[in-house]
PDB file of C-alpha atoms in Angstrom:
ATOM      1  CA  UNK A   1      51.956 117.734 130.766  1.00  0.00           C
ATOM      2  CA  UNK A   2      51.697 114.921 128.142  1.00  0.00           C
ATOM      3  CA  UNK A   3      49.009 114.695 125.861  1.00  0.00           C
ATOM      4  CA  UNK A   4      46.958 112.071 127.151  1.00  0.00           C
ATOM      5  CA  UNK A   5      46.754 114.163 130.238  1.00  0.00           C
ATOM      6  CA  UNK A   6      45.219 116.782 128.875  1.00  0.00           C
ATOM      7  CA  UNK A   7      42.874 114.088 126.786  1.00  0.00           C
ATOM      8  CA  UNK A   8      42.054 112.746 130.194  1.00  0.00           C
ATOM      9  CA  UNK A   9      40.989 116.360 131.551  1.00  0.00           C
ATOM     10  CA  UNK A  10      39.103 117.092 128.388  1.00  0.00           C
ATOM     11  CA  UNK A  11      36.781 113.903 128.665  1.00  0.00           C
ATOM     12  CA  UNK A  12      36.677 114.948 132.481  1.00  0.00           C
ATOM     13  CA  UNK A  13      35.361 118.289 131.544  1.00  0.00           C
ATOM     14  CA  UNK A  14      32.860 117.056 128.894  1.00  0.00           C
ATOM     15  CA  UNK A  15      31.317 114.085 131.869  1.00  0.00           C
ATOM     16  CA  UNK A  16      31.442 116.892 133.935  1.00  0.00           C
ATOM     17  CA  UNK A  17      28.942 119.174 131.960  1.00  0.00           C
ATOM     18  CA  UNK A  18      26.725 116.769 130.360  1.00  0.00           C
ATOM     19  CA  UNK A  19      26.070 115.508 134.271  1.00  0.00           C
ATOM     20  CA  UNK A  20      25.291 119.338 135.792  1.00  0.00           C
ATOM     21  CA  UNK A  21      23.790 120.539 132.405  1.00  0.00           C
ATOM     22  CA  UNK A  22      21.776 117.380 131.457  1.00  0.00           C
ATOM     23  CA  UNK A  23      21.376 114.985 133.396  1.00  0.00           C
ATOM     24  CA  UNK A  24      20.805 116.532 136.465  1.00  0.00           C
ATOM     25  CA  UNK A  25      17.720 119.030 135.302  1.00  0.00           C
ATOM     26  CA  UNK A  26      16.279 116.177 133.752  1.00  0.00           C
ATOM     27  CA  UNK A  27      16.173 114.040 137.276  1.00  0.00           C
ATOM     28  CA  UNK A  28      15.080 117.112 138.992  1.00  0.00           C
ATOM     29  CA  UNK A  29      11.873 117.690 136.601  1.00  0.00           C
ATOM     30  CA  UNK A  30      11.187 114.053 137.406  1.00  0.00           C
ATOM     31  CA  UNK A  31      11.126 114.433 140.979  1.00  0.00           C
ATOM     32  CA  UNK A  32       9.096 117.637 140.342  1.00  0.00           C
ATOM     33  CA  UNK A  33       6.647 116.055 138.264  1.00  0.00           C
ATOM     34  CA  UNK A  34       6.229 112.829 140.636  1.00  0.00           C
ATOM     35  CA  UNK A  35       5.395 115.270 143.469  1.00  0.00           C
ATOM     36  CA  UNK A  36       3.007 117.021 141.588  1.00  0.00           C
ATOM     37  CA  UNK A  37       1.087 113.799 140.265  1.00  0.00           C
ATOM     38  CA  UNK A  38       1.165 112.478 144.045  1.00  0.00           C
ATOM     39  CA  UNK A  39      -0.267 115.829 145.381  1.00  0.00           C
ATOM     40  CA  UNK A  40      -3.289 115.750 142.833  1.00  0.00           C
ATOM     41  CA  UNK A  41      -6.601 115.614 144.765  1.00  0.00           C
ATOM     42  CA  UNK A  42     -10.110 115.766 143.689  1.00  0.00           C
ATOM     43  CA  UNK A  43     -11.658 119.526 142.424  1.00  0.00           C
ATOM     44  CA  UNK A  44      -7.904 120.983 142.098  1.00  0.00           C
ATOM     45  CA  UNK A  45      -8.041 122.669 138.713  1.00  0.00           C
ATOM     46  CA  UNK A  46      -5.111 121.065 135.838  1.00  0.00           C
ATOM     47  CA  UNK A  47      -3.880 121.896 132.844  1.00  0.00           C
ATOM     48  CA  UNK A  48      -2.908 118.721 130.411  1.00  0.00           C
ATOM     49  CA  UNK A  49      -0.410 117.781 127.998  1.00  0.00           C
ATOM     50  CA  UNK A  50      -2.833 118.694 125.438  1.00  0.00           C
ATOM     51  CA  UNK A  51      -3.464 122.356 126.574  1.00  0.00           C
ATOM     52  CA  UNK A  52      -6.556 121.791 128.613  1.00  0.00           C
ATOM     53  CA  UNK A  53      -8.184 123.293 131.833  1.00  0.00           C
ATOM     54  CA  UNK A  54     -10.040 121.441 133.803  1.00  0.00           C
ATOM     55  CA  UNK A  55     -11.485 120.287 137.416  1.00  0.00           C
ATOM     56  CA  UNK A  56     -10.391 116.862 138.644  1.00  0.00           C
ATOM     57  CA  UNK A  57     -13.483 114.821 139.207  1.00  0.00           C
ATOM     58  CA  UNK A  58     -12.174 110.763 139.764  1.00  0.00           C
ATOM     59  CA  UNK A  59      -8.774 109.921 140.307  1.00  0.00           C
ATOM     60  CA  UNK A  60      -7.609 106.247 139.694  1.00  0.00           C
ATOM     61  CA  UNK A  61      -3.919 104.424 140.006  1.00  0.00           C
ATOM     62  CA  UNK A  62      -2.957 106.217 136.601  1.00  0.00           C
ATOM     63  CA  UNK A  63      -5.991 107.268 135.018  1.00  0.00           C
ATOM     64  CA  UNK A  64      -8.218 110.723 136.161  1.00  0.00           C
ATOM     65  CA  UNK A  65     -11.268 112.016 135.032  1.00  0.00           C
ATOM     66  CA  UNK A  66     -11.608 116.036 134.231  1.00  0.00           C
ATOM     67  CA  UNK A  67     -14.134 117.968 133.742  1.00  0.00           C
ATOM     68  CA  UNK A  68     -13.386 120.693 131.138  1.00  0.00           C
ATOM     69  CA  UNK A  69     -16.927 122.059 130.461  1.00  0.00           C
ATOM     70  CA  UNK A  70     -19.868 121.828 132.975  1.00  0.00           C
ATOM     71  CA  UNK A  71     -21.178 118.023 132.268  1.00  0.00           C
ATOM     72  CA  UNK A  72     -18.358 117.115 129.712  1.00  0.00           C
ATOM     73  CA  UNK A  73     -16.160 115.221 132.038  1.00  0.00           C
ATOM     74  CA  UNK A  74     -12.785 113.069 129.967  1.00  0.00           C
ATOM     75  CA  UNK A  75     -10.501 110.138 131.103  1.00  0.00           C
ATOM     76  CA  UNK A  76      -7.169 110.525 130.450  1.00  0.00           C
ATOM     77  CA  UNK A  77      -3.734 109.362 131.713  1.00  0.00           C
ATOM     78  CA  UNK A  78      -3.102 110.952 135.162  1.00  0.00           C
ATOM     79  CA  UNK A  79       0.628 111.759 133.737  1.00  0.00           C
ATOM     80  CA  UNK A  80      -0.921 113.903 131.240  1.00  0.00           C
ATOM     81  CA  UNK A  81      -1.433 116.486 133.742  1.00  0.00           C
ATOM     82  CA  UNK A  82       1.313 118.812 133.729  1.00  0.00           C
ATOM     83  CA  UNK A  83       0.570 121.600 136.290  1.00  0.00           C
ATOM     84  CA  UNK A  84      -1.855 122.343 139.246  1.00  0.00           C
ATOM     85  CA  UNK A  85      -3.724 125.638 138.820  1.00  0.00           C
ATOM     86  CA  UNK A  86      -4.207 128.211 141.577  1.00  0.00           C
ATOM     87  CA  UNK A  87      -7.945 128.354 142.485  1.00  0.00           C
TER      88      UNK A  87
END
């Protein structure tokens, strides 16, 4: 084998795992999170970005309303929710 061969394979290798080690989680998350901001529905319980719980009161194109304290309802960027709570 000559030496740029084995360069060749090398820069094959390193493609290779940046793709199925980077790349690829990160497009899955994505998806994940796109599902999960499509599937949001009014009085499922979130948590936020910011670390808090609350009940989905309005939903708008991007922006949401949660309540986090009985009568203290905030607006705040609908991808700012990061996970849907089990009632």
């Amino acid at each position: 084998m000559s030496q740029n061969t084995i360069w060749i394979g090398y820069i094959v290798l390193l493609v290779g795992f940046f793709y199925f080690f980077m790349y690829r989680p990160q497009v899955t998350r994505q998806k994940e999170q796109r599902a999960l901001l499509s599937s949001l529905a009014v009085d499922d319980q979130v948590l936020t970005a910011s670390g808090m719980y609350g009940t989905i009161r309005a939903i708008d194109e991007d922006v949401i309303e949660i309540e986090i304290a009985d009568g203290v309802v905030v607006r705040m960027a609908k991808a700012a929710v990061t996970r849907k709570l089990e009632a």
